[in-house]
GROMACS .gro file of C-alpha atoms in nm:
model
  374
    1UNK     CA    1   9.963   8.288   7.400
    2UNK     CA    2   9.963   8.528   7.110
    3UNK     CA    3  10.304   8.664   7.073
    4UNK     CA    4  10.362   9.013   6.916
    5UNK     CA    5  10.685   9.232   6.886
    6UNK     CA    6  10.741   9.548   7.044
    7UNK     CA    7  10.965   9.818   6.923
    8UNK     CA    8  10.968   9.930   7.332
    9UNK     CA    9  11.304   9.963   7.394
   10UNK     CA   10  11.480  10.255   7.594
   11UNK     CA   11  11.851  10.192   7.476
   12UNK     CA   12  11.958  10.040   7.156
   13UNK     CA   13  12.148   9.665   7.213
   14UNK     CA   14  11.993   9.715   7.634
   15UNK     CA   15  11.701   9.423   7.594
   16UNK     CA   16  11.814   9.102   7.704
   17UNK     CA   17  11.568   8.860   7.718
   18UNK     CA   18  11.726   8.620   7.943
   19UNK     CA   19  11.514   8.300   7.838
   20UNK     CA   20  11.168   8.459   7.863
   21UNK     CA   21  10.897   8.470   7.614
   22UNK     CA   22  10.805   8.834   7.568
   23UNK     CA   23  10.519   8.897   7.364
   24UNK     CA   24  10.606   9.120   7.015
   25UNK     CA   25  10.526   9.192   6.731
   26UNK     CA   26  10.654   9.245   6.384
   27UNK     CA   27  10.830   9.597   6.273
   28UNK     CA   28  10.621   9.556   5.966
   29UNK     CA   29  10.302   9.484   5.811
   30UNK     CA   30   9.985   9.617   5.973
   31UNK     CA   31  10.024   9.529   6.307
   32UNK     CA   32  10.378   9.775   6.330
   33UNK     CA   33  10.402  10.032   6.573
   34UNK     CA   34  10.400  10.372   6.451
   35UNK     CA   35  10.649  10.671   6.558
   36UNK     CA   36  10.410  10.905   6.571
   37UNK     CA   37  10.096  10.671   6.685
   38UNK     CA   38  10.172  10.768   7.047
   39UNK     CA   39  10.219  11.127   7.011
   40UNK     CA   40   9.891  11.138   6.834
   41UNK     CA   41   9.703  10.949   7.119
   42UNK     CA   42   9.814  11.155   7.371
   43UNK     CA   43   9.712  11.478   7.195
   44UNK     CA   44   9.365  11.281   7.111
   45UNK     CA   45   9.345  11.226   7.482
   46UNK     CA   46   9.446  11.623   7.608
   47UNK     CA   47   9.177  11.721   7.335
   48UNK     CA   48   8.908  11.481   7.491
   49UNK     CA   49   9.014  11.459   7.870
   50UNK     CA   50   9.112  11.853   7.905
   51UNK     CA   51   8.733  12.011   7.893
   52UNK     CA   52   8.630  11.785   8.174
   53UNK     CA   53   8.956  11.862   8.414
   54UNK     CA   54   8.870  12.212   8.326
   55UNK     CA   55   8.495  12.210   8.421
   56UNK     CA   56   8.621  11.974   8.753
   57UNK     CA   57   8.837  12.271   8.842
   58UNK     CA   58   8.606  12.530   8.776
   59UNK     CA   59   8.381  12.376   9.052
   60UNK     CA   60   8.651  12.464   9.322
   61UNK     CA   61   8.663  12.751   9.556
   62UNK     CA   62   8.860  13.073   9.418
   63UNK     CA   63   9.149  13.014   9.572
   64UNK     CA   64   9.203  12.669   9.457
   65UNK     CA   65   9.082  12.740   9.149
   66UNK     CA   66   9.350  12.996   9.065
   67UNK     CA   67   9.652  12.748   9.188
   68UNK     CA   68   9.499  12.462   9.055
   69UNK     CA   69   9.477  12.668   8.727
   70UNK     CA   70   9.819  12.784   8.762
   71UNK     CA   71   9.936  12.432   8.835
   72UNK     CA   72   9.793  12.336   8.479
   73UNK     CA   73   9.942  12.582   8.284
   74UNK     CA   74   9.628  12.754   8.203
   75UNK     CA   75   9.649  13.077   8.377
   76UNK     CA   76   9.974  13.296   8.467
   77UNK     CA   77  10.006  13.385   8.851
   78UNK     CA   78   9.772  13.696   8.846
   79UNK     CA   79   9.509  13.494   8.677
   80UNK     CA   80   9.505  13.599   8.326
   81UNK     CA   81   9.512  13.310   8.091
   82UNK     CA   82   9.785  13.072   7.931
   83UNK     CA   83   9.896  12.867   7.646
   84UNK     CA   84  10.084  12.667   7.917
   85UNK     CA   85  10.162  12.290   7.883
   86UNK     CA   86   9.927  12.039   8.112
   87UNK     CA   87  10.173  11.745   8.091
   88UNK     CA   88  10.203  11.430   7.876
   89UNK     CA   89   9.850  11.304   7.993
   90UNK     CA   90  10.020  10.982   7.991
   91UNK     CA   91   9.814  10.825   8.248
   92UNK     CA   92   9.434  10.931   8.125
   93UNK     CA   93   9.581  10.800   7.800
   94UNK     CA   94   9.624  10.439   7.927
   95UNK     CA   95   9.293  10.458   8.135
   96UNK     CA   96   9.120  10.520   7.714
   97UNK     CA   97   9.316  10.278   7.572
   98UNK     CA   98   9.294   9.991   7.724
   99UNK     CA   99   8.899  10.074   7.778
  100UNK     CA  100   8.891  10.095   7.413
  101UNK     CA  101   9.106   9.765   7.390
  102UNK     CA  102   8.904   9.547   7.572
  103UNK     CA  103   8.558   9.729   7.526
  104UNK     CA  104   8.560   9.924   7.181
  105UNK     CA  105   8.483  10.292   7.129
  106UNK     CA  106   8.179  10.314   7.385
  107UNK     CA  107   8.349  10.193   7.663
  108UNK     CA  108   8.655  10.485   7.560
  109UNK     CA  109   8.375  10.722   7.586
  110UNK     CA  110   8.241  10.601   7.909
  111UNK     CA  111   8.581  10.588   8.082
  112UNK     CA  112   8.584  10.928   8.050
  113UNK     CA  113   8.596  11.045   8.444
  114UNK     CA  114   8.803  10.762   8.535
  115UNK     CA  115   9.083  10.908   8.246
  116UNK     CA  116   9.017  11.265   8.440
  117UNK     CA  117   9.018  11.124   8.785
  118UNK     CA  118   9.341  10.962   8.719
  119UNK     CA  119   9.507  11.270   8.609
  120UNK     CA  120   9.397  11.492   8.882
  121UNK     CA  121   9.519  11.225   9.082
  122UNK     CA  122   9.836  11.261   8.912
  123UNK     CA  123   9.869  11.629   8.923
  124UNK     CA  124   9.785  11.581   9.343
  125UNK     CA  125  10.119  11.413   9.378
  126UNK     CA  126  10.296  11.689   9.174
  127UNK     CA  127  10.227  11.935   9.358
  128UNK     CA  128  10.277  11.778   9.694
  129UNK     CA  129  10.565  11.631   9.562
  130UNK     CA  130  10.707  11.933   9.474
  131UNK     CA  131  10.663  12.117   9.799
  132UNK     CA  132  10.837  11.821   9.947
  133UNK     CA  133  11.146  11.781   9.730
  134UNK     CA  134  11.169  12.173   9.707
  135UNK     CA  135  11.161  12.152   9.303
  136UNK     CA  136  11.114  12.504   9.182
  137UNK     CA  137  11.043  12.388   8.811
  138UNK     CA  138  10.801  12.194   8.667
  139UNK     CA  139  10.690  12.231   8.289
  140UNK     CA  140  10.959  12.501   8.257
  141UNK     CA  141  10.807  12.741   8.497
  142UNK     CA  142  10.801  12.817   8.854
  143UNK     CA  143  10.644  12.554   9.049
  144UNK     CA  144  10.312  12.619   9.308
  145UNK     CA  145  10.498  12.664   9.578
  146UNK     CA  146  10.716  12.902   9.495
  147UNK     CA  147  10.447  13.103   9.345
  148UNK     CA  148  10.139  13.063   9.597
  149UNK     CA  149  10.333  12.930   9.936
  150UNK     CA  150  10.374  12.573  10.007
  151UNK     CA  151  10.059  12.564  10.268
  152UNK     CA  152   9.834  12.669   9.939
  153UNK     CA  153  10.010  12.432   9.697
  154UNK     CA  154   9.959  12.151   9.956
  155UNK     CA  155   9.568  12.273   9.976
  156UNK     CA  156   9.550  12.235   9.597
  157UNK     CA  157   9.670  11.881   9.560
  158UNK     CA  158   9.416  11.781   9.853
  159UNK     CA  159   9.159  11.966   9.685
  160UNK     CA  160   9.228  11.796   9.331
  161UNK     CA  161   9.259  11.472   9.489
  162UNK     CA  162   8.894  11.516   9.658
  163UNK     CA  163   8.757  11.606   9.293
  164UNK     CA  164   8.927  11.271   9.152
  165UNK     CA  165   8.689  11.033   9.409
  166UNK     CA  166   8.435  11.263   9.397
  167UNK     CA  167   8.423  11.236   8.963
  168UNK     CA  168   8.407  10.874   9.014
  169UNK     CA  169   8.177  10.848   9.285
  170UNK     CA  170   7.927  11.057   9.108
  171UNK     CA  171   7.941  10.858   8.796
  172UNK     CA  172   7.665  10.628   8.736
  173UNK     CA  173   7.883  10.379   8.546
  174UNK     CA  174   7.847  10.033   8.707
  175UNK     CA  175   8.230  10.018   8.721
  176UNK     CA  176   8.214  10.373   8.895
  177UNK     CA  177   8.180  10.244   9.293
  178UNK     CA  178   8.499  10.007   9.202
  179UNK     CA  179   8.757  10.220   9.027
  180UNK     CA  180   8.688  10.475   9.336
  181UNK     CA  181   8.729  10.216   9.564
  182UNK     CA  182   9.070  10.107   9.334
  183UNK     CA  183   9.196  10.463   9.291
  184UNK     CA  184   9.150  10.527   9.648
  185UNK     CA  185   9.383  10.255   9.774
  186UNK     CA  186   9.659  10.400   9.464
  187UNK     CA  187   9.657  10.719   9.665
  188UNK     CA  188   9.737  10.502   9.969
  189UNK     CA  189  10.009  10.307   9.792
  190UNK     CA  190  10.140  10.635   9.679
  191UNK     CA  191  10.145  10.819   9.984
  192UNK     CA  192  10.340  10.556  10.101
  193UNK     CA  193  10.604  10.565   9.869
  194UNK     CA  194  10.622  10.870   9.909
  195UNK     CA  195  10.681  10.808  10.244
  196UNK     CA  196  10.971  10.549  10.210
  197UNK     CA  197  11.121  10.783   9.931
  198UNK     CA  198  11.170  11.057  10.197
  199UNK     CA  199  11.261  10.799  10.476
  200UNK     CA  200  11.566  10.653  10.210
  201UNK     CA  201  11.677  10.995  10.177
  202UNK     CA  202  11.750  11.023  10.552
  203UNK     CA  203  11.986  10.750  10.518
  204UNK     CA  204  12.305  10.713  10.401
  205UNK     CA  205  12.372  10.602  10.005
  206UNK     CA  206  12.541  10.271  10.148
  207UNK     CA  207  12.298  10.192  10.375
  208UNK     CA  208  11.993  10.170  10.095
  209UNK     CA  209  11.947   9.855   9.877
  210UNK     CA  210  11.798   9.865   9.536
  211UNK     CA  211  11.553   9.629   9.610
  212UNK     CA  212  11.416   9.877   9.842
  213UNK     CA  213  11.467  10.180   9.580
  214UNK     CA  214  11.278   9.940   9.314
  215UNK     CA  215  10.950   9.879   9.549
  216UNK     CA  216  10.972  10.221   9.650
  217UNK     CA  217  10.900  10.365   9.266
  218UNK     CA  218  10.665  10.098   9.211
  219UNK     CA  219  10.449  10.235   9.479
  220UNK     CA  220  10.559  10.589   9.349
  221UNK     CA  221  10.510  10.561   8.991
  222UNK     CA  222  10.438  10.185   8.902
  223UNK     CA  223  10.093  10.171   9.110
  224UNK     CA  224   9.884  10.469   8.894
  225UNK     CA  225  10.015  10.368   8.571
  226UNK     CA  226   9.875  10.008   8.711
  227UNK     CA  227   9.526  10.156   8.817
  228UNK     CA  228   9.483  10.367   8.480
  229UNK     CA  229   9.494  10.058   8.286
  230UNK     CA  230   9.312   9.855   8.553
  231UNK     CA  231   9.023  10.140   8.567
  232UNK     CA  232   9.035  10.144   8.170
  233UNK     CA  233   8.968   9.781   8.213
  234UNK     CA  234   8.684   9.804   8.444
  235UNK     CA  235   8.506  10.052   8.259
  236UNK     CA  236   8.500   9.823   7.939
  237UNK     CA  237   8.337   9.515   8.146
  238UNK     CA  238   8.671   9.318   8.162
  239UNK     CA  239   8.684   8.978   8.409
  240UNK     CA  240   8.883   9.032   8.678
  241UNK     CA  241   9.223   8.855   8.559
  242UNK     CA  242   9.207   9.128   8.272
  243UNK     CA  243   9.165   9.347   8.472
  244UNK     CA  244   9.440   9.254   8.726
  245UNK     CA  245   9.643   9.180   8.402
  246UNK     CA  246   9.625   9.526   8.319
  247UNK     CA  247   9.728   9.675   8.643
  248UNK     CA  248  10.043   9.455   8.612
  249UNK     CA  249  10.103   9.580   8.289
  250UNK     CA  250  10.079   9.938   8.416
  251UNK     CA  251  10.269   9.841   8.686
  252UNK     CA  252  10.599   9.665   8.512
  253UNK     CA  253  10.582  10.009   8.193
  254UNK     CA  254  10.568  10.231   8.526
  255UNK     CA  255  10.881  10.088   8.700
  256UNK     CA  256  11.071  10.136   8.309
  257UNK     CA  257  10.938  10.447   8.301
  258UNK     CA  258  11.075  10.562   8.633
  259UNK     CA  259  11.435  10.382   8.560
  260UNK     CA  260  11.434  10.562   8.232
  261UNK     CA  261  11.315  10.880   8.408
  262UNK     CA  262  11.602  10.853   8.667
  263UNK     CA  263  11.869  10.878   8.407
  264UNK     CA  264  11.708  11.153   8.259
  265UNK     CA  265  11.754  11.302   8.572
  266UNK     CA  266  12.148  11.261   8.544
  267UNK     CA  267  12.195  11.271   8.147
  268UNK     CA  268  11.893  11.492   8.025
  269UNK     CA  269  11.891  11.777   7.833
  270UNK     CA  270  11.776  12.056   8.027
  271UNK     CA  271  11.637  12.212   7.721
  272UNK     CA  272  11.383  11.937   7.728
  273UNK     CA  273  11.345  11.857   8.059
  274UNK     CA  274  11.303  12.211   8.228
  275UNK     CA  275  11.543  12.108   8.510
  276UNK     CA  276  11.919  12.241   8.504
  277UNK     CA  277  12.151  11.916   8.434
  278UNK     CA  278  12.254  11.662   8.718
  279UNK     CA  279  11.984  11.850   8.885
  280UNK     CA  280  11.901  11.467   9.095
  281UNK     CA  281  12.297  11.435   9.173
  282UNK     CA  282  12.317  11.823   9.270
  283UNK     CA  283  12.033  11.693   9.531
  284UNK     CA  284  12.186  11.398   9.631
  285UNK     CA  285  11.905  11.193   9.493
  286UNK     CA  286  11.913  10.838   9.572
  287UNK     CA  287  11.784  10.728   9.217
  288UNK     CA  288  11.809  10.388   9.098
  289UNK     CA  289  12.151  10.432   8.839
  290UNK     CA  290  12.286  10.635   9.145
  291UNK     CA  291  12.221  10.302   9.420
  292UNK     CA  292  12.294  10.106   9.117
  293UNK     CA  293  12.686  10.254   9.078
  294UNK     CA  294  12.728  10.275   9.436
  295UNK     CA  295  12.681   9.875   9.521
  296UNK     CA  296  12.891   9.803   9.246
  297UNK     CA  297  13.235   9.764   9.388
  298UNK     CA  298  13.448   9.932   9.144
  299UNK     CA  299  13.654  10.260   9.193
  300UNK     CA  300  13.383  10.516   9.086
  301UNK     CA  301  13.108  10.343   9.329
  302UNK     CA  302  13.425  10.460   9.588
  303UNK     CA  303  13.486  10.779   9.363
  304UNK     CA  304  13.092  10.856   9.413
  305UNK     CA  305  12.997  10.718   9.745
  306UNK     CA  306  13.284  11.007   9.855
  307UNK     CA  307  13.137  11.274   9.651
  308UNK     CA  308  12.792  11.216   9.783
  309UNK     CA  309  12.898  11.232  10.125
  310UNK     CA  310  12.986  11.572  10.039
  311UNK     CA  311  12.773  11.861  10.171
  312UNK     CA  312  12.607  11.980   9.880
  313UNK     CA  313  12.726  12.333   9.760
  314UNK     CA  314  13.084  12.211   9.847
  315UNK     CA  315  13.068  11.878   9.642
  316UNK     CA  316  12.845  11.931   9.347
  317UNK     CA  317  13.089  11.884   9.044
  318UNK     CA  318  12.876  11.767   8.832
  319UNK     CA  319  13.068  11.623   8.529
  320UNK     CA  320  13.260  11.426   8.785
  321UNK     CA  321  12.982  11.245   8.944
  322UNK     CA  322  12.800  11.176   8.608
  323UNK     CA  323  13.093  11.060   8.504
  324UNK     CA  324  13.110  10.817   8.830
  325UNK     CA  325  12.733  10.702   8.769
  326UNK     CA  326  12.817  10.581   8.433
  327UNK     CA  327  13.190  10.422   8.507
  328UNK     CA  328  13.042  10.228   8.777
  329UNK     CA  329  12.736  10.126   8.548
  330UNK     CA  330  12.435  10.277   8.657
  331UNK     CA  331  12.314  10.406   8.333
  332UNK     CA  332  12.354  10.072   8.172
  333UNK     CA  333  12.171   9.879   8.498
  334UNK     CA  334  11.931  10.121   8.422
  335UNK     CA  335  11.855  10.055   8.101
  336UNK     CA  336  11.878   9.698   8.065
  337UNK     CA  337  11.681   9.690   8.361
  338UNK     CA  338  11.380   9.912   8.180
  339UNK     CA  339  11.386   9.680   7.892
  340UNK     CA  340  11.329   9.403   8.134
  341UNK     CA  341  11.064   9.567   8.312
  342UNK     CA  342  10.899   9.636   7.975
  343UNK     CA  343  10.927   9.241   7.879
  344UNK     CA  344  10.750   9.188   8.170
  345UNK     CA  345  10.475   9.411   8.119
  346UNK     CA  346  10.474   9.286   7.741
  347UNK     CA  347  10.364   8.967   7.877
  348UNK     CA  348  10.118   9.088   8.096
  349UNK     CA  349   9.934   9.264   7.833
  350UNK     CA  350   9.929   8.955   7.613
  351UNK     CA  351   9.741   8.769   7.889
  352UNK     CA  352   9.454   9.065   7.903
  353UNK     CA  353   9.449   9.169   7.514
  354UNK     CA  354   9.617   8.852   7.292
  355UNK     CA  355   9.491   9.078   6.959
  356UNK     CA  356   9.763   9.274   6.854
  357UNK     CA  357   9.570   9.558   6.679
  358UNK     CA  358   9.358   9.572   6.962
  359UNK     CA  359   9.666   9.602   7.183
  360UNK     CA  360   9.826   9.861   6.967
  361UNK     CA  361   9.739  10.190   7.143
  362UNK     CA  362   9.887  10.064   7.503
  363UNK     CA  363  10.185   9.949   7.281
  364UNK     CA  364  10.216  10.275   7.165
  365UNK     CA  365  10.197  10.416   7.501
  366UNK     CA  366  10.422  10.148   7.661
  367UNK     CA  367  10.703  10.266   7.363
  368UNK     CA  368  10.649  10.582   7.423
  369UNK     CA  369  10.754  10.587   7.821
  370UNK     CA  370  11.054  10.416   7.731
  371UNK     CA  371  11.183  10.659   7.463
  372UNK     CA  372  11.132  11.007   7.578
  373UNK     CA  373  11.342  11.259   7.451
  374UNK     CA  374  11.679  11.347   7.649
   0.00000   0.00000   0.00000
């Protein structure tokens, strides 16, 4: 196997290997990731994937239209247009790369709907998502439901979701009838972590395992970073372990993304992430650093474990149970346990795409999840 390093690392010192090959590849020389590569890719992608969302949404009834519109930052609440911000486009931007790593520039260019399916897909679980956690920010402005009602927000994701198969399913791509079929079964999976994330919160902290947290964000957020790179794959002709390859790729960056996302949750900067600070502890979240500190077995797992039994409103000091997290060692679980996810999906990659240079726009991508600003 071709081995190449990786600068993809969420925490300086947190990678430990462990005794497993991980594919890299050198800091240096022409195969070296650049800082900026991934930024640039994802604005490449918004500039190619955008039109199409735009002309999907356009087809939709009025009233969709507008929240869907809303949703995307393109038009303010009364319908006159915005600058707004769309989101990363993370996920179209692994369905284009790793077409154009296993199939060259025309297969980038054919994978087209499947990178738009995949975000509307994406943008679907947003806004249901945010009805169902009550989150009244997203992209530093009021969220759908807050705005249009949560029955119309909840219309809007269906709606979006319908145009994602329907993109596909029109397509006359030979790879069209099996990335439906594939991104049908994602919303599946998804729904149903999104199911068990809302059954965990029912229970009690001590009563949830991290095992159970861990499959419940793959489903969540592991399984569409999977299928992007899996329908990316499909679209450029790849053999079915490539393609499978690729999903567990997505899969293993999508768990480090969501570990790395969960202590921005507790330790971001609210200037960057939109959301006031310990905005996940505040709710009582039962993120994977939280679970982490709580099992433990040290004073601040007993310091937290009281302060999230707390009704919130009469427990929410913030500092203290940030502070708890962290002296118990959820942030650093959390962190060592992204750069093990991302070792994992290092090797996967290296299975489906052993060139480096060919690799280097999902390595970009795969960096980029794991060192988002704070």
């Amino acid at each position: 196997m071709t081995e190449y390093v990786t600068r993809a690392r969420p925490h300086p010192g947190a990678a430990r290997e462990r005794g497993r090959s991980v594919p890299s590849r050198t800091d240096s020389g022409p195969g070296a990731l650049d800082g900026h590569e991934a930024a640039a890719i994802l604005e490449e992608t918004r500039g190619f994937v955008d039109p199409a969302l735009r002309a999907a949404i356009d087809s939709l009834p009025g009233s969709m239209r507008r929240i869907s519109l809303y949703h995307f930052g393109w038009e303010h609440a009364d319908g006159t247009p915005a600058a707004g911000n769309a989101g990363k486009a993370i996920r179209p931007a692994l369905v284009l790369a790793a077409a154009t790593a296993l199939g060259g520039p025309a297969a980038r260019t054919a994978a087209l709907p499947a990178a738009a399916a995949v975000e509307l897909v994406h943008n679907f679980t947003l806004l249901h998502d945010d009805v169902m956690d009550r989150d009244t920010t997203r992209r530093h402005r009021p969220t759908a439901w807050t705005v249009f009602g949560d029955a119309d927000a909840v219309l809007a994701g269906d709606a979006l979701q319908a145009l994602a198969l329907g993109m596909l399913s029109a397509h006359p791509h030979p790879a069209s009838s099996a990335a439906a079929v594939r991104l049908a079964d994602c919303v599946i999976e998804l729904c149903a972590g999104q199911h068990a994330d809302t059954a965990l919160e029912q229970r009690g902290p001590a009563e949830v395992t991290l095992d159970e947290v861990l499959a419940m964000a793959e489903a969540k957020t592991g399984a569409l970073l999977g299928c992007a790179c899996a329908l990316g794959a499909l679209y450029a002709g790849a053999a079915e372990e490539d393609v499978e390859a690729l999903d567990a790729f997505g899969r293993q960056a999508g768990l480090a993304f969501q570990l790395i996302d969960d202590v921005i949750g507790i330790w971001g900067d609210p200037r960057h992430t939109g959301k006031p600070a310990g905005a996940d502890l505040v709710a009582r979240k039962k993120s994977l650093p939280v679970i982490a500190a709580l099992g433990s077995g040290t004073p601040a797992a007993v310091e937290l474990a009281e302060l999230y039994a707390s009704p919130r409103g009469q427990g929410d000091d913030v500092e203290r149970m940030t502070l708890a997290v962290e002296r118990a060692g959820g942030r650093e679980w959390a962190q060592e346990q992204a750069a093990d996810r991302m070792a994992r999906a290092m090797s996967e990659l290296a299975r489906a795409v052993p060139d480096p240079e060919a690799a280097g726009g999902l390595l970009s991508l795969a960096e980029f999840v794991t060192r988002r600003s704070m």
